[in-house]
Short mmCIF file of C-alpha atoms and ligand atoms in Angstrom, two decimals:
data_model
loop_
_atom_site.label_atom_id
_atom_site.label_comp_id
_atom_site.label_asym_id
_atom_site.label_seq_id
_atom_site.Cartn_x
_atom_site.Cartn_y
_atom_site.Cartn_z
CA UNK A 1 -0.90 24.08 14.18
CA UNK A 2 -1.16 22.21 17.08
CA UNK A 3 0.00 18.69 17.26
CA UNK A 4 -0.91 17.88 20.86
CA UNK A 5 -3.63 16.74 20.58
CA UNK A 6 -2.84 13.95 18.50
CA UNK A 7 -2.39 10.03 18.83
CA UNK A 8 0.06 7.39 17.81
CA UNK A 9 -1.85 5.98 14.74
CA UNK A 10 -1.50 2.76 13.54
CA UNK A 11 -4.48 2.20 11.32
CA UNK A 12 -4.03 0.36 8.27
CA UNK A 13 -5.46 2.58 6.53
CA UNK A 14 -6.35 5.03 5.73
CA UNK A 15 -3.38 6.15 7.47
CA UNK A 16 -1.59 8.77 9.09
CA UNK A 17 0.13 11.30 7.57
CA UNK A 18 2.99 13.34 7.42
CA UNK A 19 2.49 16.21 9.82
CA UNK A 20 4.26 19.02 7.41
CA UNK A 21 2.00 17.74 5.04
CA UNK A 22 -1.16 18.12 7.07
CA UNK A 23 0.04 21.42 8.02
CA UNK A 24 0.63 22.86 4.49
CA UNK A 25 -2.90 21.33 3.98
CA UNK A 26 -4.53 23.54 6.64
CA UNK A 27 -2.33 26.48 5.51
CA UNK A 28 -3.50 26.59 2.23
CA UNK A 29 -6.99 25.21 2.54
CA UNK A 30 -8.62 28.64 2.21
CA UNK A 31 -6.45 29.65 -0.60
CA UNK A 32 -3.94 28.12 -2.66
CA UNK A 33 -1.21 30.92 -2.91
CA UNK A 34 -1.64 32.75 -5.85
CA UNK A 35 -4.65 31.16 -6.94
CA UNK A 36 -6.91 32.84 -4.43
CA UNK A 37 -9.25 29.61 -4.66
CA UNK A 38 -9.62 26.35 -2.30
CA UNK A 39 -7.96 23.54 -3.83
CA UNK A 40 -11.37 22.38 -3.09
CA UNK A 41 -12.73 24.52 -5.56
CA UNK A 42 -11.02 24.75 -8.57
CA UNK A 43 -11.62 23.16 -11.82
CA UNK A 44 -9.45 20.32 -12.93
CA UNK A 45 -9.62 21.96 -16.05
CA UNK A 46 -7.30 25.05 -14.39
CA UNK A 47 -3.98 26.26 -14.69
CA UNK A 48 -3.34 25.50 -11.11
CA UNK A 49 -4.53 21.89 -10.98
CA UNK A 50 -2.62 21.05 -14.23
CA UNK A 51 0.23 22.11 -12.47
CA UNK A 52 -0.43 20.29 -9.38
CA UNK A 53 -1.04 16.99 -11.24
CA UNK A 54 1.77 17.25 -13.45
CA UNK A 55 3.91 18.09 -10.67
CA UNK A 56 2.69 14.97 -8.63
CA UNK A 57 3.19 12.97 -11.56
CA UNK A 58 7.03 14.45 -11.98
CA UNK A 59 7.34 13.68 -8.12
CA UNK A 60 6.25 10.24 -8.49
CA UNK A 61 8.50 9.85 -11.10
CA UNK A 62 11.58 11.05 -9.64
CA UNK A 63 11.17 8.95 -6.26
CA UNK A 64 10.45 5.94 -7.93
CA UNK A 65 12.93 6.38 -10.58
CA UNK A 66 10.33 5.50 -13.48
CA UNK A 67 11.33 4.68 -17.06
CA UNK A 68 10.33 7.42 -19.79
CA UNK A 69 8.21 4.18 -21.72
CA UNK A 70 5.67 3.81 -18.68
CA UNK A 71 2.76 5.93 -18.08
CA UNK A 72 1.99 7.29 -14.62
CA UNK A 73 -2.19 7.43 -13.85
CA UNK A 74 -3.98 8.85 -11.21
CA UNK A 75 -7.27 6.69 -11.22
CA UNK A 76 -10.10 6.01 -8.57
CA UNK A 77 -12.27 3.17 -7.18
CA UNK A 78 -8.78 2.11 -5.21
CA UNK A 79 -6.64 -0.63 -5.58
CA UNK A 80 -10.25 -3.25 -5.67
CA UNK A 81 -11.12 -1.89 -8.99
CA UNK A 82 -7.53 -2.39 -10.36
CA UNK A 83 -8.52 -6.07 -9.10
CA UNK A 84 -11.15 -5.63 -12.34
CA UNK A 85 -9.47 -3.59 -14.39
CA UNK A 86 -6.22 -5.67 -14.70
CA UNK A 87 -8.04 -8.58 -15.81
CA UNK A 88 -10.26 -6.91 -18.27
CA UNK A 89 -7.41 -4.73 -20.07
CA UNK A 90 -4.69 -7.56 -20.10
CA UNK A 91 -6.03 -10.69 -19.90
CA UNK A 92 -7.22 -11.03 -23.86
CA UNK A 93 -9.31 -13.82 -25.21
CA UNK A 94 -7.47 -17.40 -25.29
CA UNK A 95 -4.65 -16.57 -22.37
CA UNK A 96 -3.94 -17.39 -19.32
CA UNK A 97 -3.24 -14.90 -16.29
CA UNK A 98 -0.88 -16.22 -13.19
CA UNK A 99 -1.43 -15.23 -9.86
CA UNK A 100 0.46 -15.87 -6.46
CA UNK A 101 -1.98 -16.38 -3.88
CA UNK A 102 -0.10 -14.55 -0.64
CA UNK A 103 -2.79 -13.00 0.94
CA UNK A 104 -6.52 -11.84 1.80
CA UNK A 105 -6.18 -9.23 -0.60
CA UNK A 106 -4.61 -11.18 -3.49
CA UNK A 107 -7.43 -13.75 -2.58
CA UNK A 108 -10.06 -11.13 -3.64
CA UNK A 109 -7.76 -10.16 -6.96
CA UNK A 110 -8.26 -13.68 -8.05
CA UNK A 111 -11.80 -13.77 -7.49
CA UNK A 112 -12.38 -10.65 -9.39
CA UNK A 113 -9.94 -11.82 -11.97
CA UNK A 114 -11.84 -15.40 -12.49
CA UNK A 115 -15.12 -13.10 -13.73
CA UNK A 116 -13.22 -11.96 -16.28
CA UNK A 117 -10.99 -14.67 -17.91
CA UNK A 118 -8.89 -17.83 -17.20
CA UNK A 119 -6.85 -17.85 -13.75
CA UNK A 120 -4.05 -20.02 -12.72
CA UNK A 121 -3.29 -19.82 -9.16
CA UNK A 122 0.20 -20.50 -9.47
CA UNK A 123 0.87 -20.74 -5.90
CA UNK A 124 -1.34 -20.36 -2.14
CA UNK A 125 -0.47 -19.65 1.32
CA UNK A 126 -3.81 -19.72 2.31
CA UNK A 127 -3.61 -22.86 3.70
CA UNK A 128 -0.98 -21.89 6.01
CA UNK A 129 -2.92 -18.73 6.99
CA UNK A 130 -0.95 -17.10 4.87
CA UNK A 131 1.93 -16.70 7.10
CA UNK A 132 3.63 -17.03 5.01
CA UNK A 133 5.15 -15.66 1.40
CA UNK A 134 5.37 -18.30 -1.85
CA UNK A 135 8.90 -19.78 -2.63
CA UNK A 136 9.99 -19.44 -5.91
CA UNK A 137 10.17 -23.52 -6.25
CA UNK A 138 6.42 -23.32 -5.53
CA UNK A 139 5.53 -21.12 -8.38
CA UNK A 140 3.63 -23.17 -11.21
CA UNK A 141 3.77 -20.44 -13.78
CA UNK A 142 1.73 -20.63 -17.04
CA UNK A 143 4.00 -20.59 -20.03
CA UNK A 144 3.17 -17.32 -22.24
CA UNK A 145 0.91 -16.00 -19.24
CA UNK A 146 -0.70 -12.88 -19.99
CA UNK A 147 0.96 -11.79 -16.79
CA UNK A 148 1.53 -12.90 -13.43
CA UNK A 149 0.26 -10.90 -10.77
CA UNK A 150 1.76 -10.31 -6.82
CA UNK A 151 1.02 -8.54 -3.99
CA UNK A 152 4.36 -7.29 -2.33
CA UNK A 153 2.54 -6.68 1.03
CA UNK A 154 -0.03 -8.37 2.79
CA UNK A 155 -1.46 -5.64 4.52
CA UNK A 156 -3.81 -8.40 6.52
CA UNK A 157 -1.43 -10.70 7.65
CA UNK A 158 2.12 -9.23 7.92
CA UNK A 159 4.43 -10.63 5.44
CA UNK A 160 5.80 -9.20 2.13
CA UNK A 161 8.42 -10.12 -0.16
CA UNK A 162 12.07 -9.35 0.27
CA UNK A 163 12.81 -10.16 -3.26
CA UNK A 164 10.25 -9.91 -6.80
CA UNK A 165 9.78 -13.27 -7.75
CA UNK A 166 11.58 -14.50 -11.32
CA UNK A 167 8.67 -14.61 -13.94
CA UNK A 168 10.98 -14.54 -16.69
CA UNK A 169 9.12 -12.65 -19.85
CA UNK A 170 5.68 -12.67 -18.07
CA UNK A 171 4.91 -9.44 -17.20
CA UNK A 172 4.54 -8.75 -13.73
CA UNK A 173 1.32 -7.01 -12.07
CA UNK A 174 2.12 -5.48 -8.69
CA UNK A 175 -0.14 -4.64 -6.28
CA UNK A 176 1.58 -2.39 -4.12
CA UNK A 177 -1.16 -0.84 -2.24
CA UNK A 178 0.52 -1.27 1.82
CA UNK A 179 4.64 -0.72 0.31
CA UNK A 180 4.55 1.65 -2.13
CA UNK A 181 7.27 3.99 -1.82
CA UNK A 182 8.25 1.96 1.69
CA UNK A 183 11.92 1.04 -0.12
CA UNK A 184 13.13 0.92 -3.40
CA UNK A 185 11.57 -0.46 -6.23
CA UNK A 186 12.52 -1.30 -9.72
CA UNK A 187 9.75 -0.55 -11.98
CA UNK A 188 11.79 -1.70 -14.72
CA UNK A 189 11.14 -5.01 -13.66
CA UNK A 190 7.55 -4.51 -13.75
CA UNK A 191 4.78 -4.28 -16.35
CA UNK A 192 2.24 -2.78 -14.09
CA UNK A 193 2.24 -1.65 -10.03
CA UNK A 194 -1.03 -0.08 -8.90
CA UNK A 195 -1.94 1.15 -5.19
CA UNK A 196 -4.22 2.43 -3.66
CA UNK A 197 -3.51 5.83 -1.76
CA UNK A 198 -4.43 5.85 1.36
CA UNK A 199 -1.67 3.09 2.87
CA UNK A 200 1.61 5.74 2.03
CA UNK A 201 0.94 7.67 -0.40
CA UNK A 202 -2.18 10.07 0.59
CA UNK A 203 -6.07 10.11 1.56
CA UNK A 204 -8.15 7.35 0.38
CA UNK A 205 -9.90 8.54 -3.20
CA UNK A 206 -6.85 7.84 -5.32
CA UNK A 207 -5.29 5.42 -6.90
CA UNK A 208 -1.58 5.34 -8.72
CA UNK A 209 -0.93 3.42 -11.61
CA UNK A 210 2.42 2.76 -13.25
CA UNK A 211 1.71 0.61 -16.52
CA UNK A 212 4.24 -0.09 -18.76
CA UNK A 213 3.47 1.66 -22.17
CA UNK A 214 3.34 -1.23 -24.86
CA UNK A 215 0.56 -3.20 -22.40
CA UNK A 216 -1.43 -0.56 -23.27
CA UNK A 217 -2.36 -2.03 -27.20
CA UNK A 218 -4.10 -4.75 -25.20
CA UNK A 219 -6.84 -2.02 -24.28
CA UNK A 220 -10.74 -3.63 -25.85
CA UNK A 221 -12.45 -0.23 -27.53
CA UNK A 222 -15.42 -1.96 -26.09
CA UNK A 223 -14.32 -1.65 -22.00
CA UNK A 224 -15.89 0.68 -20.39
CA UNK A 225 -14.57 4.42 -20.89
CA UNK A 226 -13.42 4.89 -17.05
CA UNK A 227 -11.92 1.13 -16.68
CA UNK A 228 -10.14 1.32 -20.32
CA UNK A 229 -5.85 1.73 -19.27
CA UNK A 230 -5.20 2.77 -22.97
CA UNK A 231 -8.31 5.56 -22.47
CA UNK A 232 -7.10 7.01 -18.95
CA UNK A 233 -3.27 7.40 -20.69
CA UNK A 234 -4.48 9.29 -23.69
CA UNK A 235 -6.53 11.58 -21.77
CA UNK A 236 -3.44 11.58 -19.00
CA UNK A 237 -5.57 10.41 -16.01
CA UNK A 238 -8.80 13.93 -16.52
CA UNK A 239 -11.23 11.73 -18.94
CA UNK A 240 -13.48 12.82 -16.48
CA UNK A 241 -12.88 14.89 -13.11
CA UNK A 242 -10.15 13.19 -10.96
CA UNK A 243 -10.09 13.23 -7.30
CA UNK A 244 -8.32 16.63 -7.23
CA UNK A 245 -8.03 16.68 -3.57
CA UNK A 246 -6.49 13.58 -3.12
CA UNK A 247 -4.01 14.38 -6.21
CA UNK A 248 -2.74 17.29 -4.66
CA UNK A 249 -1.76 15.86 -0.82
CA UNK A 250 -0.30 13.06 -2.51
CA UNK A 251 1.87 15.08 -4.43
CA UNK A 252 2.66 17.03 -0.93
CA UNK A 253 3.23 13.73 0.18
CA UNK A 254 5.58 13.20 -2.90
CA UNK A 255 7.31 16.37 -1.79
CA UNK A 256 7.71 15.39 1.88
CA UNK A 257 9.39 12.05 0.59
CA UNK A 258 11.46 13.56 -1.64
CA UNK A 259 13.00 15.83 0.93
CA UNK A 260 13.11 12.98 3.92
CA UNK A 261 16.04 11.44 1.64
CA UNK A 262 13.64 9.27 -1.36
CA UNK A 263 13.32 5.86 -1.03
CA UNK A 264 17.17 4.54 -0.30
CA UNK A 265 16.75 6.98 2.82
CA UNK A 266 13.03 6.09 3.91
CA UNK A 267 14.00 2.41 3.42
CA UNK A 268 16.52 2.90 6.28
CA UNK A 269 14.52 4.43 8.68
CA UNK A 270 11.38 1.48 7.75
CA UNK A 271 13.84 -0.97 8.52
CA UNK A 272 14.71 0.56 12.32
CA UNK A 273 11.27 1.32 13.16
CA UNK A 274 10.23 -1.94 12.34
CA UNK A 275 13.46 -3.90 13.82
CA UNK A 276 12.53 -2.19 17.00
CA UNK A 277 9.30 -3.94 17.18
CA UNK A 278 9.68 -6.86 16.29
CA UNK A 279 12.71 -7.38 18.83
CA UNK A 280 10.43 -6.50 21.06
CA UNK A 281 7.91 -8.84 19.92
CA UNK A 282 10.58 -11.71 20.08
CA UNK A 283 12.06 -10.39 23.55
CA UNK A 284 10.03 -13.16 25.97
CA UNK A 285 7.48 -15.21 24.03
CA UNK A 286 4.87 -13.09 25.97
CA UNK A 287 4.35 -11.73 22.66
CA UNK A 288 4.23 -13.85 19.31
CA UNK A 289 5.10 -12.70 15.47
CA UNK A 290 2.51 -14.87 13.71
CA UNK A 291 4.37 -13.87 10.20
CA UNK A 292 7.70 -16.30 9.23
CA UNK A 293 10.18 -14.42 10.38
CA UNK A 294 12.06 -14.13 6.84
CA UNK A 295 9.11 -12.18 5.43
CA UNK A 296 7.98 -10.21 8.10
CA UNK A 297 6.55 -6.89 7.01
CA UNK A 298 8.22 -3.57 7.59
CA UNK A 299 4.72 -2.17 7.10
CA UNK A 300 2.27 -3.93 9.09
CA UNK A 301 3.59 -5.61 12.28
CA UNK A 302 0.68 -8.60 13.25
CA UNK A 303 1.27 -10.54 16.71
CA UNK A 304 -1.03 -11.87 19.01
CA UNK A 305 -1.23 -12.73 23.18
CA UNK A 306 -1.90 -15.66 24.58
CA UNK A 307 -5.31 -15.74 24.83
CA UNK A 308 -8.06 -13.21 22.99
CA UNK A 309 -9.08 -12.13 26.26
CA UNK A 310 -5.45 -10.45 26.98
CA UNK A 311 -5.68 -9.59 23.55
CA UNK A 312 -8.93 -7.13 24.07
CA UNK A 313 -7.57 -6.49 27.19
CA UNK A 314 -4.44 -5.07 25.05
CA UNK A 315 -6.14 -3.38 22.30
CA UNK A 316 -8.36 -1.62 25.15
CA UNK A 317 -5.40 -0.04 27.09
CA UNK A 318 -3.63 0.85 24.31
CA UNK A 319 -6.39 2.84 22.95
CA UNK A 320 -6.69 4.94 26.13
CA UNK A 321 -2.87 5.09 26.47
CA UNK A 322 -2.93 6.78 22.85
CA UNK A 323 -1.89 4.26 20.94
CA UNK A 324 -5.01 3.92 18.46
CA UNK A 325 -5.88 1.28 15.74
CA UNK A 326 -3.95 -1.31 16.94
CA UNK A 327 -6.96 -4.38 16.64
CA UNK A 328 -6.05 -6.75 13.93
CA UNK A 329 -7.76 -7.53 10.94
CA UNK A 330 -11.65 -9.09 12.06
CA UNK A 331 -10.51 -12.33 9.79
CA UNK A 332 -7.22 -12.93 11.41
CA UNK A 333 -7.61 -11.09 14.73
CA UNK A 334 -4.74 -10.73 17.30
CA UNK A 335 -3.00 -7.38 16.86
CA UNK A 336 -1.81 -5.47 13.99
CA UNK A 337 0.45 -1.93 14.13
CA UNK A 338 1.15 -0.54 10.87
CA UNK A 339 3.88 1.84 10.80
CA UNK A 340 3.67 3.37 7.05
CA UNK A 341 6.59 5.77 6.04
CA UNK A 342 4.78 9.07 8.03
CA UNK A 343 4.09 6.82 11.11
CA UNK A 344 7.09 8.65 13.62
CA UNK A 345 9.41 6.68 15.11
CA UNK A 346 8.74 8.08 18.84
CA UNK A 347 5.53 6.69 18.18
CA UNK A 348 7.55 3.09 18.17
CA UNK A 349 9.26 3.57 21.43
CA UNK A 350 5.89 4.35 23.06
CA UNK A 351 4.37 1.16 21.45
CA UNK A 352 8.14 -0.62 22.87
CA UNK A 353 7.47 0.67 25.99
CA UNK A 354 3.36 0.24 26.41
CA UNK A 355 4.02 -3.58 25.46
CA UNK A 356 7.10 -3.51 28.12
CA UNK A 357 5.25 -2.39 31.26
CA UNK A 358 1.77 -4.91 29.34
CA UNK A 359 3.80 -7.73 30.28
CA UNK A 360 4.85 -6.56 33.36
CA UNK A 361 1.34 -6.19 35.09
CA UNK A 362 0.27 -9.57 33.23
CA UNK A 363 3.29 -11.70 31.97
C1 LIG B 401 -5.89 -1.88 1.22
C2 LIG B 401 -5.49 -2.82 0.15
C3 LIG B 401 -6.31 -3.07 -0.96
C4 LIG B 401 -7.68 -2.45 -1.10
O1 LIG B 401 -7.58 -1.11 -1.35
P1 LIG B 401 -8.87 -0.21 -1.68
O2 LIG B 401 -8.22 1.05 -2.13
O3 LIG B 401 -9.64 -0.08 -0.41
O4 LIG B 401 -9.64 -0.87 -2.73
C5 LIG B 401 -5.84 -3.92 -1.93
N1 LIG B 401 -4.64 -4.50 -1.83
C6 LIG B 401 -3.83 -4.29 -0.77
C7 LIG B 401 -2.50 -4.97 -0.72
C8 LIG B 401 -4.23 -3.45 0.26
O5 LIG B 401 -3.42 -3.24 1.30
#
């Protein structure tokens, strides 16, 4: 296949992808080997796609190092229906649920949660834009919370958390959807981390779920089928047809992780990419971080110009210069380059040197 024709791609997702990965697509699109069939086209029911999903699942598990008492789903309805269904399957009569407040998208969690049950916003950024992550001497955690739930990435603004916050026996709800698989993680330290796919981990239409096995008793008989944790575990993640496409690249995805190094490896190479940028970002002023600069993203890089008319005036050449989907969030605005796990680190120094000759024609 030819990659010539493609551009540096720094949507937020859905995102690029690994090239190998895109290529074994295309190679096997027509036929899986040995199956004869599209991947398209075959029952979930099949051989082949119980292999496939059970082989994505083992993948998962072995990158992410995942204890044998937590359950690994493959849901859909992306990381906004988790939003839903983490309220409804853990957040019983008569408790309390804690959630840090970091970002746009844990914003909308609590909004969805507060249909369900009692929230405690146990700490906001929002007032400071969100610039910003939560201290740990800001947290006012419930005591005997039904859980606390995080985002680890703001995807929208450009910060994430070096460090999981200390809950102590609340179980933590992680909503991974923009880090997942970025660096290492320790699910041990988690009760549940959800994601949607299409950020690292695949095409939009799938969602992982890593839920801690005892959480699962908390699981109503009277939630929906589809939205019911305890339901989707016993029936491991085909109560219904799952998105069977989107199951298989992740596991390629998986695969291509797995043999870049896992997540110790990854981690390292997340960390130059990003360091590249952001030194480039703090080179002259010309450019400005708008994230604190102790919980920048590795993922999604957000800096703005001096005024919004150098900042169109950016986003425009960049575009034709190949360097595509770099216009920030509409509710934050400025610019935004998220550089996921397949984003290529070439595609950095072209960004690094774009920004370079920018300021020379305007600085
Ligand atoms: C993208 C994103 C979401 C929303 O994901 P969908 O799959 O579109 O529902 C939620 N949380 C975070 C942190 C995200 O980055």
């Amino acid at each position: 296949m030819t990659t010539v024709n493609r551009v540096y791609n720094f949507s937020s997702g859905p995102a690029v992808l690994p090239v190998p990965v895109i290529e074994e697509i295309q190679r096997d699109l027509m036929a899986l080997p040995s199956v004869g069939m599209s991947i398209l086209e075959i029952s979930h029911r099949s051989a082949a796609f119980e292999a496939i999903l059970a082989q994505a699942e083992a993948d998962v598990r072995a990158v992410a190092g995942v204890p044998a008492n937590y359950k690994v789903l493959f849901l859909q309805g992306g990381a906004s229906t988790q939003f839903s269904m983490v309220p409804m399957n853990l957040l019983t009569p008569g408790t309390t649920a804690d959630y840090i407040d970091s970002g746009s998208w844990g914003d909308k969690a609590v909004k969805e949660a507060k249909k369900v049950g009692t929230v405690n916003v146990a700490a906001s950024t929002k007032a400071e834009n969100y610039s910003r992550v939560p201290l740990q001497s800001e947290l006012k955690l419930t005591p005997g919370a039904a859980y606390v739930h995080m985002t680890s990435n703001n995807t929208i603004e450009g910060t994430e958390y070096k460090t999981l916050p200390e809950v102590g026996h609340a179980p933590l709800v992680n909503d991974t959807s923009s880090d997942m698989f970025s660096r290492p993680l320790d699910v041990a330290k988690h009760a549940l981390i959800y994601s949607g796919a299409q950020k690292n981990l695949g095409p939009s239409g799938v969602t992982l779920v890593i839920i801690r096995e005892d959480l699962l008793t908390r699981s109503q008989k009277s939630l929906p089928s589809m939205l019911n944790y305890a339901v989707q575990a016993e029936n491991g993640s085909m109560y219904n047809t799952p998105p069977t496409f989107a199951v298989y690249t992740l596991g390629l995805v998986m695969k291509w992780l797995i043999g870049q190094g896992g997540l110790v490896t990854i981690a390292t190479v997340n960390e130059r990419k990003a360091a590249k940028l952001y030194a480039e970002i703090d080179r002259t002023g010309f450019y400005r971080g708008t994230a604190h600069k102790d919980c920048r993203s590795l993922m999604n890089v957000t800096f703005r110009l001096a005024t919004e008319d150098l900042e169109k005036t950016f986003v425009k050449e960049s575009t034709a210069a190949g360097l595509d989907g770099l216009k920030g969030h509409r509710s934050v605005g400025g610019m935004r380059a998220s550089i996921y796990n397949a984003f290529p680190e070439h595609g950095i120094d072209a960004l690094v040197a774009f920004m370079r000759e920018f300021e020379a024609k305007r600085g």
